Structure formats: C-alpha cells, structure tokens
Amino acid sequence: ENFLTLKKAFESTTSFGKLLDATPTVAGRNVYIRIRCFSGDAMGMNMISKGSLAVIETLKKVFPDLSLLALSGNMCTDKKAAALNWIEGRGKSVVIEATIPKDVVRSTLKTSVQAIVEANINKNLIGSAMAGTVGGFNAHAANNVTAVFIATGQDPAQNVESSNCITLMEETSEGDLWISCTMPSIEVGTVGGGTGLPAQSACLKVIGVKGGGENPGDNARQLAHVVAAATMAGELSLMAALASNSLVAAHMSHNRKPTSK
C-alpha cells in the first residue's frame, strides 16, 4: 500500500516512466532511497529525477520532520565505480556470448585456444582480483563502450559504470573458443540528449534503433546489446594480441606516424 502511494506520485510526473522499486538504506539519521524504474527508450536521468522529487514530496506529507538534503545521495550510483551497480545492476544488464572455431582462432587471431584462455584467466580474472578491481574483470571494455557511446549520442561520463564487465573464455569439448561478456550496468537511450545530434542520429538509424521502439524500451535494449557485442569483439581482439605477444608490434605498425625522411 505504501509503495503504491509512492508509485502513484512518481508516475504522475511522466508518460513513460514506471516506478518498480524503492529500497531504503539507513546510516544514522540519514535515509538513502535507491529508486528503480522503467524509462522506455530514454536513458531517463531527467525523467527519474523529476519522479524522485515527487516521491520525496509525498514522503514529506507523511513525515513532516523529513528534510531533503540532496535529490541524489550517491546510492544511485551515477558516474562512479560502485559494487552496488556491479551486484544489482543499473540501466540495462546484458550477457552476450559467442563460439569461435579453433581454425579461425589460429588463422585470424594468430593464437591458440589454449593460449588465449590461459591469458584471460591470468590477466582478466586473477590479475584484476589482485588489483582489487570493482567490475573490471576485462581487458579494455571502457574503450569500446566509450566509442559506441560517443557515436550514438550517449553520456560519455557514464562509461564508468557502463564499462562494468567480466570477460570469460573456455575451450569447448570440440576444441573451439567460447567467450562471453557479462555487463550488468549499461546506461543507454535512443531518445533525448545527444541522440538527436545529426551524426549520432544517423548512427542510430544505421543500427536500426533510432527513436522510440514499437514497444517502449525495445530500441534502448537493442542498443545495449550492440554495446555489449562491440565490447566482446574488442575483448577478443586485444586478448588475442596479448596471447600471441603481437600487441606492441601491431601498435608500432598501425598506430604511429610514418617516419619522416
């Protein structure tokens, strides 16, 4: 009953937004409410902020002594590394996988299935654990996430939590390479913000997710899958280069200005 009261207040401020959950965390006299909601094809920060304010105003009527110190209390958690986003998710949560034939691993990636799997375990899993990383069990997810974000009009600063990713690799019973990327907090939208800029709008159109989807949220979910797919491709490429020890040579060959004569 109490949640339905908050839900009614939140949804009175928006056409698409739906309040799904409101979880309080107490620290002394402070209460931090983490709000989870549906925002259609928008990333939804403005929509959620407006609805959250309506929730607080409703709570003030029940608790007259309540004082709003800040609409955001950092339990969101936006644009910051946080275990909460890694565990509970934020935005879109995506798991993506692929199987690469061993012949392709040898001929195209120039390494072996065993070598790339071993490199992934020792670098992305053990190495990241030794570093005490939060959500950083990957080779370079942030590179690919940021590139897609800029190309499609997302907020580049949100690559911090959107790049949360664990990359797993295994050798299948047939000797092929299985790879997956689990990304629990990809924050994207296909309407609003930078999505209306000419270049970014064109990119969204090419992908097939420009504007609102036939069902609200469809296009944003598909864009999150595109981000994850690009990330997995980047993980495969870099890990192959590391496993074959060709990273430096590739950078020297393709990422340097030609020597002046």
PDB file of C-alpha atoms in Angstrom:
ATOM      1  CA  GLU A   1       0.000   0.000   0.000  1.00  0.00           C
ATOM      2  CA  ASN A   2       2.796   2.421   0.924  1.00  0.00           C
ATOM      3  CA  PHE A   3       4.749   1.553  -2.227  1.00  0.00           C
ATOM      4  CA  LEU A   4       1.652   2.091  -4.381  1.00  0.00           C
ATOM      5  CA  THR A   5       1.372   5.593  -2.911  1.00  0.00           C
ATOM      6  CA  LEU A   6       4.966   6.356  -3.951  1.00  0.00           C
ATOM      7  CA  LYS A   7       4.393   4.728  -7.335  1.00  0.00           C
ATOM      8  CA  LYS A   8       1.375   6.930  -7.983  1.00  0.00           C
ATOM      9  CA  ALA A   9       3.356  10.059  -7.087  1.00  0.00           C
ATOM     10  CA  PHE A  10       6.283   9.076  -9.320  1.00  0.00           C
ATOM     11  CA  GLU A  11       4.181   8.141 -12.326  1.00  0.00           C
ATOM     12  CA  SER A  12       2.113  11.337 -12.116  1.00  0.00           C
ATOM     13  CA  THR A  13       5.164  13.191 -13.473  1.00  0.00           C
ATOM     14  CA  THR A  14       5.826  11.114 -16.613  1.00  0.00           C
ATOM     15  CA  SER A  15       4.095   9.440 -19.558  1.00  0.00           C
ATOM     16  CA  PHE A  16       6.523   6.501 -19.896  1.00  0.00           C
ATOM     17  CA  GLY A  17       8.218   6.150 -16.518  1.00  0.00           C
ATOM     18  CA  LYS A  18       7.132   3.378 -14.169  1.00  0.00           C
ATOM     19  CA  LEU A  19       8.341   3.059 -10.583  1.00  0.00           C
ATOM     20  CA  LEU A  20       9.385  -0.559  -9.989  1.00  0.00           C
ATOM     21  CA  ASP A  21      11.086  -0.472  -6.614  1.00  0.00           C
ATOM     22  CA  ALA A  22      12.266   1.863  -3.855  1.00  0.00           C
ATOM     23  CA  THR A  23      14.861   0.445  -1.467  1.00  0.00           C
ATOM     24  CA  PRO A  24      15.931   2.437   1.636  1.00  0.00           C
ATOM     25  CA  THR A  25      19.407   2.251   3.179  1.00  0.00           C
ATOM     26  CA  VAL A  26      19.872   3.756   6.643  1.00  0.00           C
ATOM     27  CA  ALA A  27      23.061   5.343   8.025  1.00  0.00           C
ATOM     28  CA  GLY A  28      22.447   7.026  11.384  1.00  0.00           C
ATOM     29  CA  ARG A  29      19.842   9.733  10.808  1.00  0.00           C
ATOM     30  CA  ASN A  30      20.231   9.538   7.034  1.00  0.00           C
ATOM     31  CA  VAL A  31      17.994   7.512   4.736  1.00  0.00           C
ATOM     32  CA  TYR A  32      19.137   6.871   1.152  1.00  0.00           C
ATOM     33  CA  ILE A  33      16.425   5.651  -1.227  1.00  0.00           C
ATOM     34  CA  ARG A  34      17.600   3.782  -4.322  1.00  0.00           C
ATOM     35  CA  ILE A  35      14.809   4.035  -6.878  1.00  0.00           C
ATOM     36  CA  ARG A  36      14.446   1.525  -9.722  1.00  0.00           C
ATOM     37  CA  CYS A  37      12.158   2.369 -12.591  1.00  0.00           C
ATOM     38  CA  PHE A  38      11.339   1.803 -16.262  1.00  0.00           C
ATOM     39  CA  SER A  39      12.139   4.725 -18.569  1.00  0.00           C
ATOM     40  CA  GLY A  40      11.111   3.482 -22.018  1.00  0.00           C
ATOM     41  CA  ASP A  41      13.710   4.201 -24.702  1.00  0.00           C
ATOM     42  CA  ALA A  42      15.177   7.168 -22.830  1.00  0.00           C
ATOM     43  CA  MET A  43      18.247   6.832 -20.668  1.00  0.00           C
ATOM     44  CA  GLY A  44      15.943   8.590 -18.244  1.00  0.00           C
ATOM     45  CA  MET A  45      18.006  10.693 -15.820  1.00  0.00           C
ATOM     46  CA  ASN A  46      15.763  13.767 -16.112  1.00  0.00           C
ATOM     47  CA  MET A  47      12.613  11.650 -16.027  1.00  0.00           C
ATOM     48  CA  ILE A  48      13.771   9.799 -12.917  1.00  0.00           C
ATOM     49  CA  SER A  49      14.941  12.946 -11.138  1.00  0.00           C
ATOM     50  CA  LYS A  50      11.539  14.579 -11.653  1.00  0.00           C
ATOM     51  CA  GLY A  51       9.708  11.472 -10.432  1.00  0.00           C
ATOM     52  CA  SER A  52      12.042  11.041  -7.473  1.00  0.00           C
ATOM     53  CA  LEU A  53      11.316  14.576  -6.332  1.00  0.00           C
ATOM     54  CA  ALA A  54       7.594  13.771  -6.373  1.00  0.00           C
ATOM     55  CA  VAL A  55       8.315  10.702  -4.217  1.00  0.00           C
ATOM     56  CA  ILE A  56      10.153  12.844  -1.653  1.00  0.00           C
ATOM     57  CA  GLU A  57       7.353  15.418  -1.580  1.00  0.00           C
ATOM     58  CA  THR A  58       4.893  12.604  -0.866  1.00  0.00           C
ATOM     59  CA  LEU A  59       7.066  11.270   1.959  1.00  0.00           C
ATOM     60  CA  LYS A  60       7.263  14.768   3.471  1.00  0.00           C
ATOM     61  CA  LYS A  61       3.494  14.751   3.918  1.00  0.00           C
ATOM     62  CA  VAL A  62       3.759  11.570   5.997  1.00  0.00           C
ATOM     63  CA  PHE A  63       6.968  12.544   7.817  1.00  0.00           C
ATOM     64  CA  PRO A  64       6.833  16.333   8.457  1.00  0.00           C
ATOM     65  CA  ASP A  65      10.307  16.325  10.042  1.00  0.00           C
ATOM     66  CA  LEU A  66      11.873  14.883   6.887  1.00  0.00           C
ATOM     67  CA  SER A  67      14.454  17.193   5.327  1.00  0.00           C
ATOM     68  CA  LEU A  68      15.736  16.718   1.761  1.00  0.00           C
ATOM     69  CA  LEU A  69      19.493  17.295   1.788  1.00  0.00           C
ATOM     70  CA  ALA A  70      20.133  16.325  -1.851  1.00  0.00           C
ATOM     71  CA  LEU A  71      17.995  14.657  -4.502  1.00  0.00           C
ATOM     72  CA  SER A  72      20.959  12.388  -5.342  1.00  0.00           C
ATOM     73  CA  GLY A  73      22.640  10.731  -2.378  1.00  0.00           C
ATOM     74  CA  ASN A  74      25.176   8.705  -4.424  1.00  0.00           C
ATOM     75  CA  MET A  75      23.388   5.393  -3.824  1.00  0.00           C
ATOM     76  CA  CYS A  76      22.329   5.602  -7.497  1.00  0.00           C
ATOM     77  CA  THR A  77      25.313   5.298  -8.259  1.00  0.00           C
ATOM     78  CA  ASP A  78      25.967   7.551 -11.268  1.00  0.00           C
ATOM     79  CA  LYS A  79      29.337   8.080 -12.964  1.00  0.00           C
ATOM     80  CA  LYS A  80      31.276   6.364 -10.171  1.00  0.00           C
ATOM     81  CA  ALA A  81      32.660   2.876  -9.644  1.00  0.00           C
ATOM     82  CA  ALA A  82      30.415   1.083  -7.147  1.00  0.00           C
ATOM     83  CA  ALA A  83      29.966  -2.503  -6.027  1.00  0.00           C
ATOM     84  CA  LEU A  84      26.218  -1.838  -5.826  1.00  0.00           C
ATOM     85  CA  ASN A  85      25.962  -1.354  -9.602  1.00  0.00           C
ATOM     86  CA  TRP A  86      28.148  -4.417 -10.180  1.00  0.00           C
ATOM     87  CA  ILE A  87      25.911  -6.590  -7.996  1.00  0.00           C
ATOM     88  CA  GLU A  88      22.411  -5.178  -8.533  1.00  0.00           C
ATOM     89  CA  GLY A  89      22.826  -3.620 -11.977  1.00  0.00           C
ATOM     90  CA  ARG A  90      21.899  -0.194 -13.319  1.00  0.00           C
ATOM     91  CA  GLY A  91      20.368   0.656 -16.678  1.00  0.00           C
ATOM     92  CA  LYS A  92      20.486  -2.464 -18.862  1.00  0.00           C
ATOM     93  CA  SER A  93      22.061  -5.781 -17.787  1.00  0.00           C
ATOM     94  CA  VAL A  94      23.394  -7.824 -20.713  1.00  0.00           C
ATOM     95  CA  VAL A  95      25.087 -11.212 -21.083  1.00  0.00           C
ATOM     96  CA  ILE A  96      26.486 -11.910 -24.548  1.00  0.00           C
ATOM     97  CA  GLU A  97      28.391 -14.934 -25.869  1.00  0.00           C
ATOM     98  CA  ALA A  98      29.940 -16.433 -28.993  1.00  0.00           C
ATOM     99  CA  THR A  99      31.816 -19.535 -30.078  1.00  0.00           C
ATOM    100  CA  ILE A 100      34.858 -19.020 -32.307  1.00  0.00           C
ATOM    101  CA  PRO A 101      36.035 -22.073 -34.306  1.00  0.00           C
ATOM    102  CA  LYS A 102      39.573 -23.131 -33.442  1.00  0.00           C
ATOM    103  CA  ASP A 103      40.617 -22.747 -37.088  1.00  0.00           C
ATOM    104  CA  VAL A 104      39.561 -19.085 -37.007  1.00  0.00           C
ATOM    105  CA  VAL A 105      41.453 -18.582 -33.755  1.00  0.00           C
ATOM    106  CA  ARG A 106      44.597 -19.927 -35.447  1.00  0.00           C
ATOM    107  CA  SER A 107      44.234 -18.262 -38.873  1.00  0.00           C
ATOM    108  CA  THR A 108      42.680 -14.909 -37.983  1.00  0.00           C
ATOM    109  CA  LEU A 109      43.543 -14.264 -34.352  1.00  0.00           C
ATOM    110  CA  LYS A 110      47.031 -15.781 -34.774  1.00  0.00           C
ATOM    111  CA  THR A 111      46.976 -17.649 -31.487  1.00  0.00           C
ATOM    112  CA  SER A 112      45.632 -20.882 -29.995  1.00  0.00           C
ATOM    113  CA  VAL A 113      42.500 -21.516 -27.976  1.00  0.00           C
ATOM    114  CA  GLN A 114      44.572 -22.743 -25.035  1.00  0.00           C
ATOM    115  CA  ALA A 115      46.813 -19.671 -25.062  1.00  0.00           C
ATOM    116  CA  ILE A 116      44.005 -17.102 -25.161  1.00  0.00           C
ATOM    117  CA  VAL A 117      42.026 -18.910 -22.446  1.00  0.00           C
ATOM    118  CA  GLU A 118      45.086 -19.031 -20.189  1.00  0.00           C
ATOM    119  CA  ALA A 119      45.845 -15.354 -20.819  1.00  0.00           C
ATOM    120  CA  ASN A 120      42.253 -14.400 -19.994  1.00  0.00           C
ATOM    121  CA  ILE A 121      42.276 -16.321 -16.704  1.00  0.00           C
ATOM    122  CA  ASN A 122      45.589 -14.933 -15.535  1.00  0.00           C
ATOM    123  CA  LYS A 123      45.023 -11.349 -16.700  1.00  0.00           C
ATOM    124  CA  ASN A 124      41.299 -10.578 -16.555  1.00  0.00           C
ATOM    125  CA  LEU A 125      40.389 -12.793 -13.601  1.00  0.00           C
ATOM    126  CA  ILE A 126      43.419 -13.330 -11.348  1.00  0.00           C
ATOM    127  CA  GLY A 127      45.203 -10.085 -12.213  1.00  0.00           C
ATOM    128  CA  SER A 128      42.066  -7.999 -11.738  1.00  0.00           C
ATOM    129  CA  ALA A 129      41.345  -9.740  -8.426  1.00  0.00           C
ATOM    130  CA  MET A 130      44.857  -8.992  -7.184  1.00  0.00           C
ATOM    131  CA  ALA A 131      44.330  -5.347  -8.117  1.00  0.00           C
ATOM    132  CA  GLY A 132      41.084  -5.254  -6.114  1.00  0.00           C
ATOM    133  CA  THR A 133      39.072  -4.065  -9.089  1.00  0.00           C
ATOM    134  CA  VAL A 134      35.309  -3.449  -8.931  1.00  0.00           C
ATOM    135  CA  GLY A 135      33.647  -4.604 -12.139  1.00  0.00           C
ATOM    136  CA  GLY A 136      36.920  -4.532 -14.051  1.00  0.00           C
ATOM    137  CA  PHE A 137      37.431  -8.186 -14.900  1.00  0.00           C
ATOM    138  CA  ASN A 138      38.100  -7.402 -18.550  1.00  0.00           C
ATOM    139  CA  ALA A 139      40.851  -6.291 -20.918  1.00  0.00           C
ATOM    140  CA  HIS A 140      39.592  -2.893 -22.098  1.00  0.00           C
ATOM    141  CA  ALA A 141      35.788  -2.747 -22.057  1.00  0.00           C
ATOM    142  CA  ALA A 142      35.848   1.015 -21.451  1.00  0.00           C
ATOM    143  CA  ASN A 143      37.484   1.658 -24.842  1.00  0.00           C
ATOM    144  CA  ASN A 144      34.655   0.041 -26.762  1.00  0.00           C
ATOM    145  CA  VAL A 145      31.850   1.306 -24.539  1.00  0.00           C
ATOM    146  CA  THR A 146      33.051   4.908 -24.835  1.00  0.00           C
ATOM    147  CA  ALA A 147      33.442   4.651 -28.621  1.00  0.00           C
ATOM    148  CA  VAL A 148      29.853   3.429 -29.077  1.00  0.00           C
ATOM    149  CA  PHE A 149      28.583   5.984 -26.559  1.00  0.00           C
ATOM    150  CA  ILE A 150      30.139   8.900 -28.454  1.00  0.00           C
ATOM    151  CA  ALA A 151      28.958   7.552 -31.820  1.00  0.00           C
ATOM    152  CA  THR A 152      25.346   7.125 -30.649  1.00  0.00           C
ATOM    153  CA  GLY A 153      24.878  10.243 -28.509  1.00  0.00           C
ATOM    154  CA  GLN A 154      25.136   8.724 -25.025  1.00  0.00           C
ATOM    155  CA  ASP A 155      26.702  10.397 -21.983  1.00  0.00           C
ATOM    156  CA  PRO A 156      30.432   9.510 -22.206  1.00  0.00           C
ATOM    157  CA  ALA A 157      30.886  10.062 -18.463  1.00  0.00           C
ATOM    158  CA  GLN A 158      28.570   7.140 -17.790  1.00  0.00           C
ATOM    159  CA  ASN A 159      31.144   4.789 -19.276  1.00  0.00           C
ATOM    160  CA  VAL A 160      32.406   4.465 -15.683  1.00  0.00           C
ATOM    161  CA  GLU A 161      29.574   2.150 -14.608  1.00  0.00           C
ATOM    162  CA  SER A 162      28.581   1.074 -18.120  1.00  0.00           C
ATOM    163  CA  SER A 163      32.034  -0.495 -18.588  1.00  0.00           C
ATOM    164  CA  ASN A 164      31.495  -2.919 -15.711  1.00  0.00           C
ATOM    165  CA  CYS A 165      32.277  -6.219 -17.411  1.00  0.00           C
ATOM    166  CA  ILE A 166      33.582  -9.701 -16.717  1.00  0.00           C
ATOM    167  CA  THR A 167      35.044 -11.497 -19.733  1.00  0.00           C
ATOM    168  CA  LEU A 168      35.082 -15.284 -19.568  1.00  0.00           C
ATOM    169  CA  MET A 169      36.713 -17.711 -22.001  1.00  0.00           C
ATOM    170  CA  GLU A 170      36.702 -21.503 -22.153  1.00  0.00           C
ATOM    171  CA  GLU A 171      37.807 -24.229 -24.526  1.00  0.00           C
ATOM    172  CA  THR A 172      34.784 -26.245 -25.659  1.00  0.00           C
ATOM    173  CA  SER A 173      34.684 -30.035 -25.888  1.00  0.00           C
ATOM    174  CA  GLU A 174      35.282 -29.637 -29.638  1.00  0.00           C
ATOM    175  CA  GLY A 175      38.374 -27.521 -29.019  1.00  0.00           C
ATOM    176  CA  ASP A 176      36.742 -24.233 -30.073  1.00  0.00           C
ATOM    177  CA  LEU A 177      36.803 -20.954 -28.135  1.00  0.00           C
ATOM    178  CA  TRP A 178      33.755 -19.896 -26.116  1.00  0.00           C
ATOM    179  CA  ILE A 179      33.708 -16.267 -24.961  1.00  0.00           C
ATOM    180  CA  SER A 180      31.191 -14.247 -23.001  1.00  0.00           C
ATOM    181  CA  CYS A 181      30.900 -10.734 -21.602  1.00  0.00           C
ATOM    182  CA  THR A 182      28.585 -10.039 -18.677  1.00  0.00           C
ATOM    183  CA  MET A 183      27.784  -6.327 -18.335  1.00  0.00           C
ATOM    184  CA  PRO A 184      25.297  -5.511 -15.554  1.00  0.00           C
ATOM    185  CA  SER A 185      25.066  -1.722 -15.826  1.00  0.00           C
ATOM    186  CA  ILE A 186      24.930  -0.360 -19.400  1.00  0.00           C
ATOM    187  CA  GLU A 187      23.215   3.053 -19.413  1.00  0.00           C
ATOM    188  CA  VAL A 188      21.848   3.928 -22.848  1.00  0.00           C
ATOM    189  CA  GLY A 189      18.875   5.546 -24.553  1.00  0.00           C
ATOM    190  CA  THR A 190      17.720   6.100 -28.124  1.00  0.00           C
ATOM    191  CA  VAL A 191      15.702   9.274 -27.482  1.00  0.00           C
ATOM    192  CA  GLY A 192      16.693  12.501 -25.788  1.00  0.00           C
ATOM    193  CA  GLY A 193      20.088  14.003 -25.012  1.00  0.00           C
ATOM    194  CA  GLY A 194      22.778  13.651 -27.672  1.00  0.00           C
ATOM    195  CA  THR A 195      20.777  11.114 -29.719  1.00  0.00           C
ATOM    196  CA  GLY A 196      19.259  14.000 -31.694  1.00  0.00           C
ATOM    197  CA  LEU A 197      22.612  15.302 -32.987  1.00  0.00           C
ATOM    198  CA  PRO A 198      22.985  14.768 -36.775  1.00  0.00           C
ATOM    199  CA  ALA A 199      25.909  12.323 -36.758  1.00  0.00           C
ATOM    200  CA  GLN A 200      24.688  10.414 -33.729  1.00  0.00           C
ATOM    201  CA  SER A 201      21.142  10.237 -35.080  1.00  0.00           C
ATOM    202  CA  ALA A 202      22.492   8.828 -38.356  1.00  0.00           C
ATOM    203  CA  CYS A 203      24.477   6.190 -36.488  1.00  0.00           C
ATOM    204  CA  LEU A 204      21.400   5.103 -34.520  1.00  0.00           C
ATOM    205  CA  LYS A 205      19.472   4.887 -37.788  1.00  0.00           C
ATOM    206  CA  VAL A 206      22.143   2.639 -39.340  1.00  0.00           C
ATOM    207  CA  ILE A 207      21.968   0.355 -36.303  1.00  0.00           C
ATOM    208  CA  GLY A 208      18.179   0.330 -36.601  1.00  0.00           C
ATOM    209  CA  VAL A 209      17.376   1.798 -33.188  1.00  0.00           C
ATOM    210  CA  LYS A 210      16.703   5.484 -33.852  1.00  0.00           C
ATOM    211  CA  GLY A 211      13.959   6.970 -31.693  1.00  0.00           C
ATOM    212  CA  GLY A 212      11.364   5.042 -29.751  1.00  0.00           C
ATOM    213  CA  GLY A 213      10.755   1.375 -30.443  1.00  0.00           C
ATOM    214  CA  GLU A 214       7.492  -0.283 -31.446  1.00  0.00           C
ATOM    215  CA  ASN A 215       7.274  -1.304 -27.795  1.00  0.00           C
ATOM    216  CA  PRO A 216       8.707   1.235 -25.327  1.00  0.00           C
ATOM    217  CA  GLY A 217      12.198   0.172 -24.314  1.00  0.00           C
ATOM    218  CA  ASP A 218      12.878  -2.153 -27.279  1.00  0.00           C
ATOM    219  CA  ASN A 219      15.346   0.148 -29.025  1.00  0.00           C
ATOM    220  CA  ALA A 220      17.260   1.004 -25.857  1.00  0.00           C
ATOM    221  CA  ARG A 221      17.588  -2.697 -25.023  1.00  0.00           C
ATOM    222  CA  GLN A 222      18.848  -3.442 -28.526  1.00  0.00           C
ATOM    223  CA  LEU A 223      21.410  -0.631 -28.293  1.00  0.00           C
ATOM    224  CA  ALA A 224      22.659  -2.132 -25.012  1.00  0.00           C
ATOM    225  CA  HIS A 225      23.185  -5.415 -26.878  1.00  0.00           C
ATOM    226  CA  VAL A 226      25.155  -3.536 -29.556  1.00  0.00           C
ATOM    227  CA  VAL A 227      27.386  -2.013 -26.859  1.00  0.00           C
ATOM    228  CA  ALA A 228      27.994  -5.464 -25.364  1.00  0.00           C
ATOM    229  CA  ALA A 229      28.708  -7.032 -28.783  1.00  0.00           C
ATOM    230  CA  ALA A 230      31.243  -4.314 -29.620  1.00  0.00           C
ATOM    231  CA  THR A 231      32.847  -4.823 -26.222  1.00  0.00           C
ATOM    232  CA  MET A 232      33.140  -8.576 -26.727  1.00  0.00           C
ATOM    233  CA  ALA A 233      34.718  -8.087 -30.157  1.00  0.00           C
ATOM    234  CA  GLY A 234      37.248  -5.710 -28.626  1.00  0.00           C
ATOM    235  CA  GLU A 235      37.993  -8.142 -25.806  1.00  0.00           C
ATOM    236  CA  LEU A 236      38.607 -10.939 -28.305  1.00  0.00           C
ATOM    237  CA  SER A 237      40.939  -8.780 -30.385  1.00  0.00           C
ATOM    238  CA  LEU A 238      43.078  -7.478 -27.529  1.00  0.00           C
ATOM    239  CA  MET A 239      43.313 -10.808 -25.731  1.00  0.00           C
ATOM    240  CA  ALA A 240      44.416 -12.493 -28.969  1.00  0.00           C
ATOM    241  CA  ALA A 241      47.111  -9.855 -29.424  1.00  0.00           C
ATOM    242  CA  LEU A 242      48.300 -10.365 -25.851  1.00  0.00           C
ATOM    243  CA  ALA A 243      48.234 -14.164 -26.107  1.00  0.00           C
ATOM    244  CA  SER A 244      50.289 -14.071 -29.302  1.00  0.00           C
ATOM    245  CA  ASN A 245      52.540 -11.270 -27.989  1.00  0.00           C
ATOM    246  CA  SER A 246      51.810  -9.165 -31.074  1.00  0.00           C
ATOM    247  CA  LEU A 247      50.333  -6.134 -29.270  1.00  0.00           C
ATOM    248  CA  VAL A 248      53.400  -3.901 -29.357  1.00  0.00           C
ATOM    249  CA  ALA A 249      54.248  -4.774 -32.952  1.00  0.00           C
ATOM    250  CA  ALA A 250      50.674  -4.042 -34.032  1.00  0.00           C
ATOM    251  CA  HIS A 251      50.703  -0.674 -32.272  1.00  0.00           C
ATOM    252  CA  MET A 252      54.039   0.267 -33.779  1.00  0.00           C
ATOM    253  CA  SER A 253      52.806  -0.705 -37.233  1.00  0.00           C
ATOM    254  CA  HIS A 254      49.302   0.774 -37.216  1.00  0.00           C
ATOM    255  CA  ASN A 255      49.201   3.440 -34.546  1.00  0.00           C
ATOM    256  CA  ARG A 256      52.308   5.502 -35.213  1.00  0.00           C
ATOM    257  CA  LYS A 257      53.034   8.349 -37.609  1.00  0.00           C
ATOM    258  CA  PRO A 258      55.222   7.324 -40.549  1.00  0.00           C
ATOM    259  CA  THR A 259      58.897   8.066 -40.044  1.00  0.00           C
ATOM    260  CA  SER A 260      59.809  11.341 -41.702  1.00  0.00           C
ATOM    261  CA  LYS A 261      62.572  11.164 -44.325  1.00  0.00           C
TER     262      LYS A 261
END
